[in-house]
PDB file of C-alpha atoms in Angstrom:
ATOM      1  CA  MET A  20     132.712  81.864 150.412  1.00  0.00           C
ATOM      2  CA  ILE A  21     133.979  83.821 147.425  1.00  0.00           C
ATOM      3  CA  THR A  22     133.728  80.732 145.220  1.00  0.00           C
ATOM      4  CA  GLY A  23     130.131  80.249 146.350  1.00  0.00           C
ATOM      5  CA  ILE A  24     129.237  83.802 145.288  1.00  0.00           C
ATOM      6  CA  LYS A  25     130.877  83.312 141.887  1.00  0.00           C
ATOM      7  CA  GLY A  26     129.034  80.030 141.443  1.00  0.00           C
ATOM      8  CA  THR A  27     125.755  81.654 142.404  1.00  0.00           C
ATOM      9  CA  ARG A  28     126.394  84.487 139.954  1.00  0.00           C
ATOM     10  CA  ARG A  29     127.121  81.962 137.208  1.00  0.00           C
ATOM     11  CA  ILE A  30     123.875  80.111 137.929  1.00  0.00           C
ATOM     12  CA  ARG A  31     121.924  83.377 137.962  1.00  0.00           C
ATOM     13  CA  ARG A  32     123.544  84.459 134.717  1.00  0.00           C
ATOM     14  CA  ALA A  33     122.847  81.121 133.061  1.00  0.00           C
ATOM     15  CA  THR A  34     119.251  81.193 134.253  1.00  0.00           C
ATOM     16  CA  ALA A  35     118.822  84.781 133.013  1.00  0.00           C
ATOM     17  CA  VAL A  36     120.265  83.876 129.607  1.00  0.00           C
ATOM     18  CA  ALA A  37     118.003  80.824 129.365  1.00  0.00           C
ATOM     19  CA  VAL A  38     114.912  82.839 130.314  1.00  0.00           C
ATOM     20  CA  THR A  39     115.805  85.679 127.935  1.00  0.00           C
ATOM     21  CA  SER A  40     116.529  83.241 125.105  1.00  0.00           C
ATOM     22  CA  ALA A  41     113.204  81.514 125.634  1.00  0.00           C
ATOM     23  CA  ALA A  42     111.400  84.863 125.631  1.00  0.00           C
ATOM     24  CA  MET A  43     113.207  85.968 122.490  1.00  0.00           C
ATOM     25  CA  LEU A  44     112.427  82.706 120.743  1.00  0.00           C
ATOM     26  CA  ALA A  45     108.790  83.021 121.768  1.00  0.00           C
ATOM     27  CA  THR A  46     108.560  86.519 120.266  1.00  0.00           C
ATOM     28  CA  GLY A  47     110.764  85.772 117.274  1.00  0.00           C
ATOM     29  CA  ALA A  48     113.194  88.427 118.474  1.00  0.00           C
ATOM     30  CA  LEU A  49     116.251  86.228 117.885  1.00  0.00           C
ATOM     31  CA  THR A  50     115.520  86.420 114.191  1.00  0.00           C
ATOM     32  CA  ALA A  51     114.524  90.103 114.308  1.00  0.00           C
ATOM     33  CA  ALA A  52     112.591  91.042 111.198  1.00  0.00           C
ATOM     34  CA  PRO A  53     114.338  93.560 108.958  1.00  0.00           C
ATOM     35  CA  ALA A  54     112.644  96.971 108.735  1.00  0.00           C
ATOM     36  CA  GLN A  55     111.225  96.311 105.270  1.00  0.00           C
ATOM     37  CA  ALA A  56     109.367  93.231 106.484  1.00  0.00           C
ATOM     38  CA  VAL A  57     106.894  95.267 108.559  1.00  0.00           C
ATOM     39  CA  THR A  58     103.359  94.107 107.739  1.00  0.00           C
ATOM     40  CA  ALA A  59     101.628  96.435 105.291  1.00  0.00           C
ATOM     41  CA  PRO A  60      98.425  97.903 106.711  1.00  0.00           C
ATOM     42  CA  SER A  61      94.958  97.505 105.256  1.00  0.00           C
ATOM     43  CA  ILE A  62      93.211 100.789 104.416  1.00  0.00           C
ATOM     44  CA  VAL A  63      89.589 101.553 103.553  1.00  0.00           C
ATOM     45  CA  ALA A  64      90.486 104.217 100.964  1.00  0.00           C
ATOM     46  CA  LYS A  65      90.328 102.950  97.382  1.00  0.00           C
ATOM     47  CA  GLY A  66      93.741 104.401  96.596  1.00  0.00           C
ATOM     48  CA  GLY A  67      96.843 105.050  98.667  1.00  0.00           C
ATOM     49  CA  TYR A  68     100.508 105.897  98.248  1.00  0.00           C
ATOM     50  CA  VAL A  69     103.357 106.728 100.604  1.00  0.00           C
ATOM     51  CA  MET A  70     106.951 107.690  99.870  1.00  0.00           C
ATOM     52  CA  ASN A  71     110.153 108.709 101.565  1.00  0.00           C
ATOM     53  CA  ASN A  72     110.109 112.460 100.951  1.00  0.00           C
ATOM     54  CA  SER A  73     113.883 112.818 100.760  1.00  0.00           C
ATOM     55  CA  SER A  74     114.569 110.026  98.258  1.00  0.00           C
ATOM     56  CA  GLY A  75     111.200 109.711  96.515  1.00  0.00           C
ATOM     57  CA  SER A  76     111.239 105.950  97.030  1.00  0.00           C
ATOM     58  CA  SER A  77     107.869 104.180  97.362  1.00  0.00           C
ATOM     59  CA  LEU A  78     106.933 102.778 100.764  1.00  0.00           C
ATOM     60  CA  PHE A  79     103.297 101.732 100.131  1.00  0.00           C
ATOM     61  CA  THR A  80     101.002 101.454  97.113  1.00  0.00           C
ATOM     62  CA  LYS A  81      97.330 100.631  96.674  1.00  0.00           C
ATOM     63  CA  ALA A  82      95.896 101.442  93.252  1.00  0.00           C
ATOM     64  CA  ALA A  83      98.521 104.176  93.322  1.00  0.00           C
ATOM     65  CA  ASP A  84      98.228 104.962  89.608  1.00  0.00           C
ATOM     66  CA  THR A  85      94.449 104.747  89.250  1.00  0.00           C
ATOM     67  CA  LYS A  86      92.952 108.098  88.218  1.00  0.00           C
ATOM     68  CA  ARG A  87      90.376 109.473  90.626  1.00  0.00           C
ATOM     69  CA  SER A  88      88.587 112.704  91.405  1.00  0.00           C
ATOM     70  CA  THR A  89      90.702 114.634  93.902  1.00  0.00           C
ATOM     71  CA  GLY A  90      88.328 117.156  95.483  1.00  0.00           C
ATOM     72  CA  SER A  91      90.056 120.043  97.222  1.00  0.00           C
ATOM     73  CA  THR A  92      93.455 118.328  97.277  1.00  0.00           C
ATOM     74  CA  THR A  93      93.553 120.041  93.848  1.00  0.00           C
ATOM     75  CA  LYS A  94      94.300 123.248  95.782  1.00  0.00           C
ATOM     76  CA  ILE A  95      97.832 122.012  96.524  1.00  0.00           C
ATOM     77  CA  MET A  96      98.598 122.647  92.851  1.00  0.00           C
ATOM     78  CA  THR A  97      96.730 125.974  92.969  1.00  0.00           C
ATOM     79  CA  ALA A  98      99.039 127.122  95.763  1.00  0.00           C
ATOM     80  CA  LYS A  99     102.116 125.673  94.041  1.00  0.00           C
ATOM     81  CA  VAL A 100     101.393 127.632  90.844  1.00  0.00           C
ATOM     82  CA  VAL A 101     100.871 130.885  92.777  1.00  0.00           C
ATOM     83  CA  LEU A 102     104.079 130.415  94.780  1.00  0.00           C
ATOM     84  CA  ALA A 103     106.025 129.698  91.575  1.00  0.00           C
ATOM     85  CA  GLN A 104     105.166 133.106  90.053  1.00  0.00           C
ATOM     86  CA  SER A 105     108.214 135.203  89.254  1.00  0.00           C
ATOM     87  CA  ASN A 106     108.655 138.279  91.445  1.00  0.00           C
ATOM     88  CA  LEU A 107     105.825 137.092  93.686  1.00  0.00           C
ATOM     89  CA  ASN A 108     104.731 139.689  96.230  1.00  0.00           C
ATOM     90  CA  LEU A 109     102.835 137.956  99.036  1.00  0.00           C
ATOM     91  CA  ASP A 110     101.725 141.341 100.369  1.00  0.00           C
ATOM     92  CA  SER A 111     100.113 142.341  97.083  1.00  0.00           C
ATOM     93  CA  LYS A 112      96.397 143.039  97.616  1.00  0.00           C
ATOM     94  CA  VAL A 113      93.443 141.531  95.768  1.00  0.00           C
ATOM     95  CA  THR A 114      89.993 143.144  95.888  1.00  0.00           C
ATOM     96  CA  ILE A 115      87.332 140.505  96.462  1.00  0.00           C
ATOM     97  CA  ALA A 116      84.867 140.469  93.551  1.00  0.00           C
ATOM     98  CA  LYS A 117      81.187 139.600  93.886  1.00  0.00           C
ATOM     99  CA  GLU A 118      81.682 136.722  91.436  1.00  0.00           C
ATOM    100  CA  TYR A 119      83.984 134.909  93.909  1.00  0.00           C
ATOM    101  CA  SER A 120      81.260 135.003  96.532  1.00  0.00           C
ATOM    102  CA  ASP A 121      78.498 134.105  94.052  1.00  0.00           C
ATOM    103  CA  TYR A 122      80.578 131.144  92.847  1.00  0.00           C
ATOM    104  CA  VAL A 123      80.820 129.474  96.262  1.00  0.00           C
ATOM    105  CA  VAL A 124      77.119 130.058  96.954  1.00  0.00           C
ATOM    106  CA  ARG A 125      76.169 128.678  93.527  1.00  0.00           C
ATOM    107  CA  ASN A 126      78.272 125.554  94.051  1.00  0.00           C
ATOM    108  CA  ASN A 127      77.581 125.157  97.782  1.00  0.00           C
ATOM    109  CA  ALA A 128      81.368 125.066  98.092  1.00  0.00           C
ATOM    110  CA  SER A 129      83.729 125.299 101.050  1.00  0.00           C
ATOM    111  CA  GLN A 130      84.734 128.911 101.573  1.00  0.00           C
ATOM    112  CA  ALA A 131      86.901 131.353 103.471  1.00  0.00           C
ATOM    113  CA  HIS A 132      83.888 133.719 103.757  1.00  0.00           C
ATOM    114  CA  LEU A 133      85.759 136.518 101.985  1.00  0.00           C
ATOM    115  CA  ILE A 134      83.772 139.750 101.897  1.00  0.00           C
ATOM    116  CA  VAL A 135      83.068 141.535  98.619  1.00  0.00           C
ATOM    117  CA  GLY A 136      85.045 144.769  98.324  1.00  0.00           C
ATOM    118  CA  ASP A 137      87.637 143.828 100.950  1.00  0.00           C
ATOM    119  CA  LYS A 138      91.303 144.023 100.005  1.00  0.00           C
ATOM    120  CA  VAL A 139      93.051 140.782 100.956  1.00  0.00           C
ATOM    121  CA  THR A 140      96.758 140.019 100.562  1.00  0.00           C
ATOM    122  CA  VAL A 141      97.993 137.084  98.476  1.00  0.00           C
ATOM    123  CA  ARG A 142      99.473 135.580 101.637  1.00  0.00           C
ATOM    124  CA  GLN A 143      96.068 135.766 103.362  1.00  0.00           C
ATOM    125  CA  LEU A 144      94.400 134.233 100.305  1.00  0.00           C
ATOM    126  CA  LEU A 145      96.824 131.298 100.477  1.00  0.00           C
ATOM    127  CA  TYR A 146      95.837 130.712 104.114  1.00  0.00           C
ATOM    128  CA  GLY A 147      92.166 131.010 103.113  1.00  0.00           C
ATOM    129  CA  LEU A 148      92.817 128.504 100.324  1.00  0.00           C
ATOM    130  CA  MET A 149      94.641 125.865 102.372  1.00  0.00           C
ATOM    131  CA  LEU A 150      93.108 126.018 105.882  1.00  0.00           C
ATOM    132  CA  PRO A 151      89.309 126.280 105.465  1.00  0.00           C
ATOM    133  CA  SER A 152      89.712 125.141 101.816  1.00  0.00           C
ATOM    134  CA  GLY A 153      88.180 128.341 100.480  1.00  0.00           C
ATOM    135  CA  CYS A 154      87.003 128.041  96.883  1.00  0.00           C
ATOM    136  CA  ASP A 155      86.461 131.813  96.951  1.00  0.00           C
ATOM    137  CA  ALA A 156      90.167 132.245  97.783  1.00  0.00           C
ATOM    138  CA  ALA A 157      91.073 129.821  94.979  1.00  0.00           C
ATOM    139  CA  TYR A 158      88.987 131.839  92.504  1.00  0.00           C
ATOM    140  CA  ALA A 159      90.619 135.111  93.618  1.00  0.00           C
ATOM    141  CA  LEU A 160      94.121 133.641  93.141  1.00  0.00           C
ATOM    142  CA  ALA A 161      93.313 132.142  89.740  1.00  0.00           C
ATOM    143  CA  ASP A 162      91.853 135.468  88.610  1.00  0.00           C
ATOM    144  CA  LYS A 163      94.928 137.375  89.796  1.00  0.00           C
ATOM    145  CA  TYR A 164      97.609 135.066  88.415  1.00  0.00           C
ATOM    146  CA  GLY A 165      95.975 133.999  85.176  1.00  0.00           C
ATOM    147  CA  THR A 166      96.553 136.083  82.023  1.00  0.00           C
ATOM    148  CA  GLY A 167      93.757 137.381  79.831  1.00  0.00           C
ATOM    149  CA  SER A 168      91.369 140.228  79.061  1.00  0.00           C
ATOM    150  CA  THR A 169      88.386 138.656  80.843  1.00  0.00           C
ATOM    151  CA  ARG A 170      87.945 136.777  84.095  1.00  0.00           C
ATOM    152  CA  ALA A 171      87.044 133.583  82.205  1.00  0.00           C
ATOM    153  CA  LYS A 172      90.227 133.817  80.125  1.00  0.00           C
ATOM    154  CA  ARG A 173      92.384 134.488  83.177  1.00  0.00           C
ATOM    155  CA  VAL A 174      90.931 131.478  85.004  1.00  0.00           C
ATOM    156  CA  ALA A 175      91.407 129.241  81.951  1.00  0.00           C
ATOM    157  CA  ASN A 176      95.006 130.442  81.643  1.00  0.00           C
ATOM    158  CA  PHE A 177      95.669 129.734  85.317  1.00  0.00           C
ATOM    159  CA  ILE A 178      94.302 126.181  85.000  1.00  0.00           C
ATOM    160  CA  GLY A 179      96.610 125.813  82.005  1.00  0.00           C
ATOM    161  CA  LYS A 180      99.517 126.722  84.275  1.00  0.00           C
ATOM    162  CA  MET A 181      98.404 124.003  86.693  1.00  0.00           C
ATOM    163  CA  ASN A 182      98.521 121.438  83.882  1.00  0.00           C
ATOM    164  CA  THR A 183     101.910 122.697  82.701  1.00  0.00           C
ATOM    165  CA  ALA A 184     103.248 122.325  86.241  1.00  0.00           C
ATOM    166  CA  ALA A 185     101.963 118.724  86.327  1.00  0.00           C
ATOM    167  CA  LYS A 186     103.699 117.985  83.008  1.00  0.00           C
ATOM    168  CA  ASN A 187     106.923 119.565  84.284  1.00  0.00           C
ATOM    169  CA  LEU A 188     106.834 117.136  87.213  1.00  0.00           C
ATOM    170  CA  GLY A 189     106.551 114.272  84.704  1.00  0.00           C
ATOM    171  CA  LEU A 190     103.042 113.334  85.839  1.00  0.00           C
ATOM    172  CA  LYS A 191     101.115 111.363  83.245  1.00  0.00           C
ATOM    173  CA  ASN A 192      97.930 110.565  85.175  1.00  0.00           C
ATOM    174  CA  THR A 193      96.947 114.066  86.304  1.00  0.00           C
ATOM    175  CA  HIS A 194      94.734 116.665  84.656  1.00  0.00           C
ATOM    176  CA  PHE A 195      93.068 119.773  86.019  1.00  0.00           C
ATOM    177  CA  ASP A 196      89.967 121.470  84.659  1.00  0.00           C
ATOM    178  CA  SER A 197      89.353 123.577  87.778  1.00  0.00           C
ATOM    179  CA  PHE A 198      91.302 125.786  90.179  1.00  0.00           C
ATOM    180  CA  ASP A 199      89.709 124.254  93.275  1.00  0.00           C
ATOM    181  CA  GLY A 200      88.617 120.676  92.584  1.00  0.00           C
ATOM    182  CA  ILE A 201      85.026 121.451  91.624  1.00  0.00           C
ATOM    183  CA  GLY A 202      85.688 119.695  88.358  1.00  0.00           C
ATOM    184  CA  ASN A 203      83.876 119.699  85.038  1.00  0.00           C
ATOM    185  CA  GLY A 204      84.407 116.008  84.321  1.00  0.00           C
ATOM    186  CA  SER A 205      88.134 116.084  83.694  1.00  0.00           C
ATOM    187  CA  ASN A 206      89.775 116.932  87.017  1.00  0.00           C
ATOM    188  CA  TYR A 207      91.719 113.917  88.250  1.00  0.00           C
ATOM    189  CA  SER A 208      94.985 112.639  89.641  1.00  0.00           C
ATOM    190  CA  THR A 209      96.342 109.554  91.404  1.00  0.00           C
ATOM    191  CA  PRO A 210      97.730 108.892  94.881  1.00  0.00           C
ATOM    192  CA  ARG A 211     101.271 108.747  93.469  1.00  0.00           C
ATOM    193  CA  ASP A 212     100.939 111.924  91.404  1.00  0.00           C
ATOM    194  CA  LEU A 213      99.294 113.934  94.188  1.00  0.00           C
ATOM    195  CA  THR A 214     102.048 112.880  96.584  1.00  0.00           C
ATOM    196  CA  LYS A 215     104.648 114.114  94.098  1.00  0.00           C
ATOM    197  CA  ILE A 216     102.804 117.422  93.672  1.00  0.00           C
ATOM    198  CA  ALA A 217     102.704 117.875  97.452  1.00  0.00           C
ATOM    199  CA  SER A 218     106.364 116.937  97.844  1.00  0.00           C
ATOM    200  CA  SER A 219     107.268 119.570  95.253  1.00  0.00           C
ATOM    201  CA  ALA A 220     105.026 122.193  96.889  1.00  0.00           C
ATOM    202  CA  MET A 221     106.642 121.474 100.286  1.00  0.00           C
ATOM    203  CA  LYS A 222     109.941 122.804  98.907  1.00  0.00           C
ATOM    204  CA  SER A 223     108.445 126.276  99.420  1.00  0.00           C
ATOM    205  CA  SER A 224     108.960 127.541 102.965  1.00  0.00           C
ATOM    206  CA  THR A 225     105.805 129.669 102.640  1.00  0.00           C
ATOM    207  CA  PHE A 226     103.761 126.617 101.679  1.00  0.00           C
ATOM    208  CA  ARG A 227     105.242 124.586 104.562  1.00  0.00           C
ATOM    209  CA  THR A 228     104.402 127.343 107.048  1.00  0.00           C
ATOM    210  CA  ILE A 229     100.811 127.613 105.830  1.00  0.00           C
ATOM    211  CA  VAL A 230      99.916 123.915 105.727  1.00  0.00           C
ATOM    212  CA  LYS A 231     101.150 123.197 109.251  1.00  0.00           C
ATOM    213  CA  THR A 232      99.169 126.147 110.705  1.00  0.00           C
ATOM    214  CA  LYS A 233      96.141 125.047 112.735  1.00  0.00           C
ATOM    215  CA  SER A 234      94.377 128.417 112.857  1.00  0.00           C
ATOM    216  CA  TYR A 235      94.870 131.823 111.230  1.00  0.00           C
ATOM    217  CA  SER A 236      93.112 135.181 111.612  1.00  0.00           C
ATOM    218  CA  ALA A 237      93.351 137.557 108.663  1.00  0.00           C
ATOM    219  CA  LYS A 238      93.085 141.312 108.978  1.00  0.00           C
ATOM    220  CA  THR A 239      91.648 142.684 105.743  1.00  0.00           C
ATOM    221  CA  ILE A 240      91.029 146.228 104.514  1.00  0.00           C
ATOM    222  CA  THR A 241      87.379 147.153 103.967  1.00  0.00           C
ATOM    223  CA  LYS A 242      85.926 149.371 101.206  1.00  0.00           C
ATOM    224  CA  THR A 243      86.056 152.339 103.581  1.00  0.00           C
ATOM    225  CA  GLY A 244      89.709 151.729 104.463  1.00  0.00           C
ATOM    226  CA  SER A 245      89.132 150.377 107.954  1.00  0.00           C
ATOM    227  CA  THR A 246      90.579 147.071 109.185  1.00  0.00           C
ATOM    228  CA  ARG A 247      88.391 143.995 109.452  1.00  0.00           C
ATOM    229  CA  THR A 248      89.495 141.040 111.584  1.00  0.00           C
ATOM    230  CA  MET A 249      88.089 137.953 109.903  1.00  0.00           C
ATOM    231  CA  ALA A 250      86.762 135.023 111.925  1.00  0.00           C
ATOM    232  CA  PRO A 251      89.674 132.573 112.386  1.00  0.00           C
ATOM    233  CA  TRP A 252      90.267 130.031 109.633  1.00  0.00           C
ATOM    234  CA  THR A 253      90.714 126.533 111.032  1.00  0.00           C
ATOM    235  CA  ASN A 254      92.789 123.930 109.216  1.00  0.00           C
ATOM    236  CA  THR A 255      90.607 121.029 108.048  1.00  0.00           C
ATOM    237  CA  ASN A 256      93.549 118.602 108.456  1.00  0.00           C
ATOM    238  CA  GLY A 257      92.803 116.813 111.747  1.00  0.00           C
ATOM    239  CA  LEU A 258      96.174 115.046 111.731  1.00  0.00           C
ATOM    240  CA  LEU A 259      97.816 118.282 112.885  1.00  0.00           C
ATOM    241  CA  SER A 260      96.198 117.728 116.274  1.00  0.00           C
ATOM    242  CA  SER A 261      96.127 113.938 116.387  1.00  0.00           C
ATOM    243  CA  TYR A 262      99.338 112.543 114.854  1.00  0.00           C
ATOM    244  CA  SER A 263     102.689 113.543 116.311  1.00  0.00           C
ATOM    245  CA  GLY A 264     105.071 115.084 113.780  1.00  0.00           C
ATOM    246  CA  THR A 265     102.408 116.043 111.212  1.00  0.00           C
ATOM    247  CA  ILE A 266     103.515 118.959 108.999  1.00  0.00           C
ATOM    248  CA  GLY A 267     100.656 119.068 106.437  1.00  0.00           C
ATOM    249  CA  VAL A 268      99.174 118.840 103.879  1.00  0.00           C
ATOM    250  CA  LYS A 269      95.553 119.085 102.556  1.00  0.00           C
ATOM    251  CA  THR A 270      92.117 117.523 102.790  1.00  0.00           C
ATOM    252  CA  GLY A 271      89.619 117.021 100.009  1.00  0.00           C
ATOM    253  CA  SER A 272      86.087 115.723  99.637  1.00  0.00           C
ATOM    254  CA  GLY A 273      83.199 115.626  97.242  1.00  0.00           C
ATOM    255  CA  PRO A 274      80.355 113.472  95.917  1.00  0.00           C
ATOM    256  CA  GLU A 275      82.704 111.757  93.447  1.00  0.00           C
ATOM    257  CA  ALA A 276      86.019 112.168  95.287  1.00  0.00           C
ATOM    258  CA  LYS A 277      84.608 110.859  98.593  1.00  0.00           C
ATOM    259  CA  TYR A 278      87.134 111.659 101.370  1.00  0.00           C
ATOM    260  CA  CYS A 279      90.744 112.383 100.462  1.00  0.00           C
ATOM    261  CA  LEU A 280      93.839 113.408 102.391  1.00  0.00           C
ATOM    262  CA  VAL A 281      97.352 114.297 101.347  1.00  0.00           C
ATOM    263  CA  PHE A 282      99.530 114.035 104.440  1.00  0.00           C
ATOM    264  CA  ALA A 283     103.108 114.452 105.633  1.00  0.00           C
ATOM    265  CA  ALA A 284     104.913 113.997 108.937  1.00  0.00           C
ATOM    266  CA  THR A 285     108.483 114.233 110.171  1.00  0.00           C
ATOM    267  CA  ARG A 286     109.935 112.056 112.930  1.00  0.00           C
ATOM    268  CA  ASN A 287     113.597 111.627 113.866  1.00  0.00           C
ATOM    269  CA  GLY A 288     114.640 113.740 110.916  1.00  0.00           C
ATOM    270  CA  LYS A 289     112.770 111.579 108.401  1.00  0.00           C
ATOM    271  CA  THR A 290     109.762 112.805 106.427  1.00  0.00           C
ATOM    272  CA  VAL A 291     107.043 110.506 105.108  1.00  0.00           C
ATOM    273  CA  ILE A 292     104.521 111.925 102.634  1.00  0.00           C
ATOM    274  CA  GLY A 293     101.510 110.289 101.042  1.00  0.00           C
ATOM    275  CA  THR A 294      97.927 110.352  99.836  1.00  0.00           C
ATOM    276  CA  VAL A 295      94.677 108.485 100.377  1.00  0.00           C
ATOM    277  CA  LEU A 296      91.856 108.908  97.870  1.00  0.00           C
ATOM    278  CA  ALA A 297      88.209 107.850  98.104  1.00  0.00           C
ATOM    279  CA  SER A 298      88.007 106.925 101.761  1.00  0.00           C
ATOM    280  CA  THR A 299      84.580 106.701 103.383  1.00  0.00           C
ATOM    281  CA  SER A 300      84.505 109.496 105.986  1.00  0.00           C
ATOM    282  CA  ILE A 301      86.618 112.183 107.656  1.00  0.00           C
ATOM    283  CA  PRO A 302      87.584 109.911 110.604  1.00  0.00           C
ATOM    284  CA  GLN A 303      88.329 107.043 108.215  1.00  0.00           C
ATOM    285  CA  ARG A 304      90.617 109.041 105.927  1.00  0.00           C
ATOM    286  CA  GLU A 305      92.554 110.163 109.016  1.00  0.00           C
ATOM    287  CA  SER A 306      92.748 106.601 110.309  1.00  0.00           C
ATOM    288  CA  ASP A 307      93.985 105.417 106.893  1.00  0.00           C
ATOM    289  CA  ALA A 308      96.594 108.178 106.804  1.00  0.00           C
ATOM    290  CA  LYS A 309      97.843 107.436 110.330  1.00  0.00           C
ATOM    291  CA  LYS A 310      98.273 103.765 109.470  1.00  0.00           C
ATOM    292  CA  LEU A 311     100.249 104.653 106.366  1.00  0.00           C
ATOM    293  CA  LEU A 312     102.434 107.196 108.152  1.00  0.00           C
ATOM    294  CA  SER A 313     103.277 104.746 110.943  1.00  0.00           C
ATOM    295  CA  TYR A 314     103.971 102.049 108.375  1.00  0.00           C
ATOM    296  CA  GLY A 315     106.203 104.416 106.413  1.00  0.00           C
ATOM    297  CA  PHE A 316     108.238 105.312 109.493  1.00  0.00           C
ATOM    298  CA  ALA A 317     108.523 101.630 110.466  1.00  0.00           C
ATOM    299  CA  LYS A 318     109.847 100.832 106.987  1.00  0.00           C
ATOM    300  CA  LEU A 319     112.414 103.628 107.234  1.00  0.00           C
ATOM    301  CA  GLY A 320     113.530 102.230 110.613  1.00  0.00           C
TER     302      GLY A 320
END
């Protein structure tokens, strides 16, 4: 009786092994592909780049060093320059000038709807810059942190700081001629360079906190000294709600730039960061980014 049971077990085991082996052979699992052999995705965006944020090693490239208009992804550098100021006081207040408001109206630009005469903190301006992509907030920050006797000189000086920061990162294919991405013919970067700018910016805990925030309500001080609660600013980065582990970073768009997205996500302690430039729509740039993030994580294993 006992022998019969053992024999039966052996037969069952042998059958199970044979079935499993056949299944594994059928799926190629016996010769499991190494992590780096994951099939690279196809993206619609004209340019794309992904890297391992901790090591800086490339995980995906598509025209990664081709210069393109960057739209509002430019604002990553705007924020980086502000956050790099010595003795930065995030609670310092900036009075909103009429020119900031006129500028966004004149350019039909994305805005934080800042109200002329209100006093807004630098921290609030950074949220207004990065969530609703406020060009008025970008102007206010450039005016505050540039040096010069006139507004035009201060803005030019601030843009100079943006270019110096790019040089300090060793970027050779990036140039800024605006504080917000509304370029004057010479505002460009590449997927690789933008990813490196974002990776550097993400070293700031303040920046990390801001770019992963989905919604933010600022309380500003009006001309009369009362408190105004602004309408909530919503983050334009749809990945925060649709891709698990997303921690940033910034959208961009424009007639020349098309649809851009600098993105980052962390899963199982690993962070993948990347950029897509010149995609065809908001849903498409998010689809491209999701493909690249998933590919990056698959490559990291």
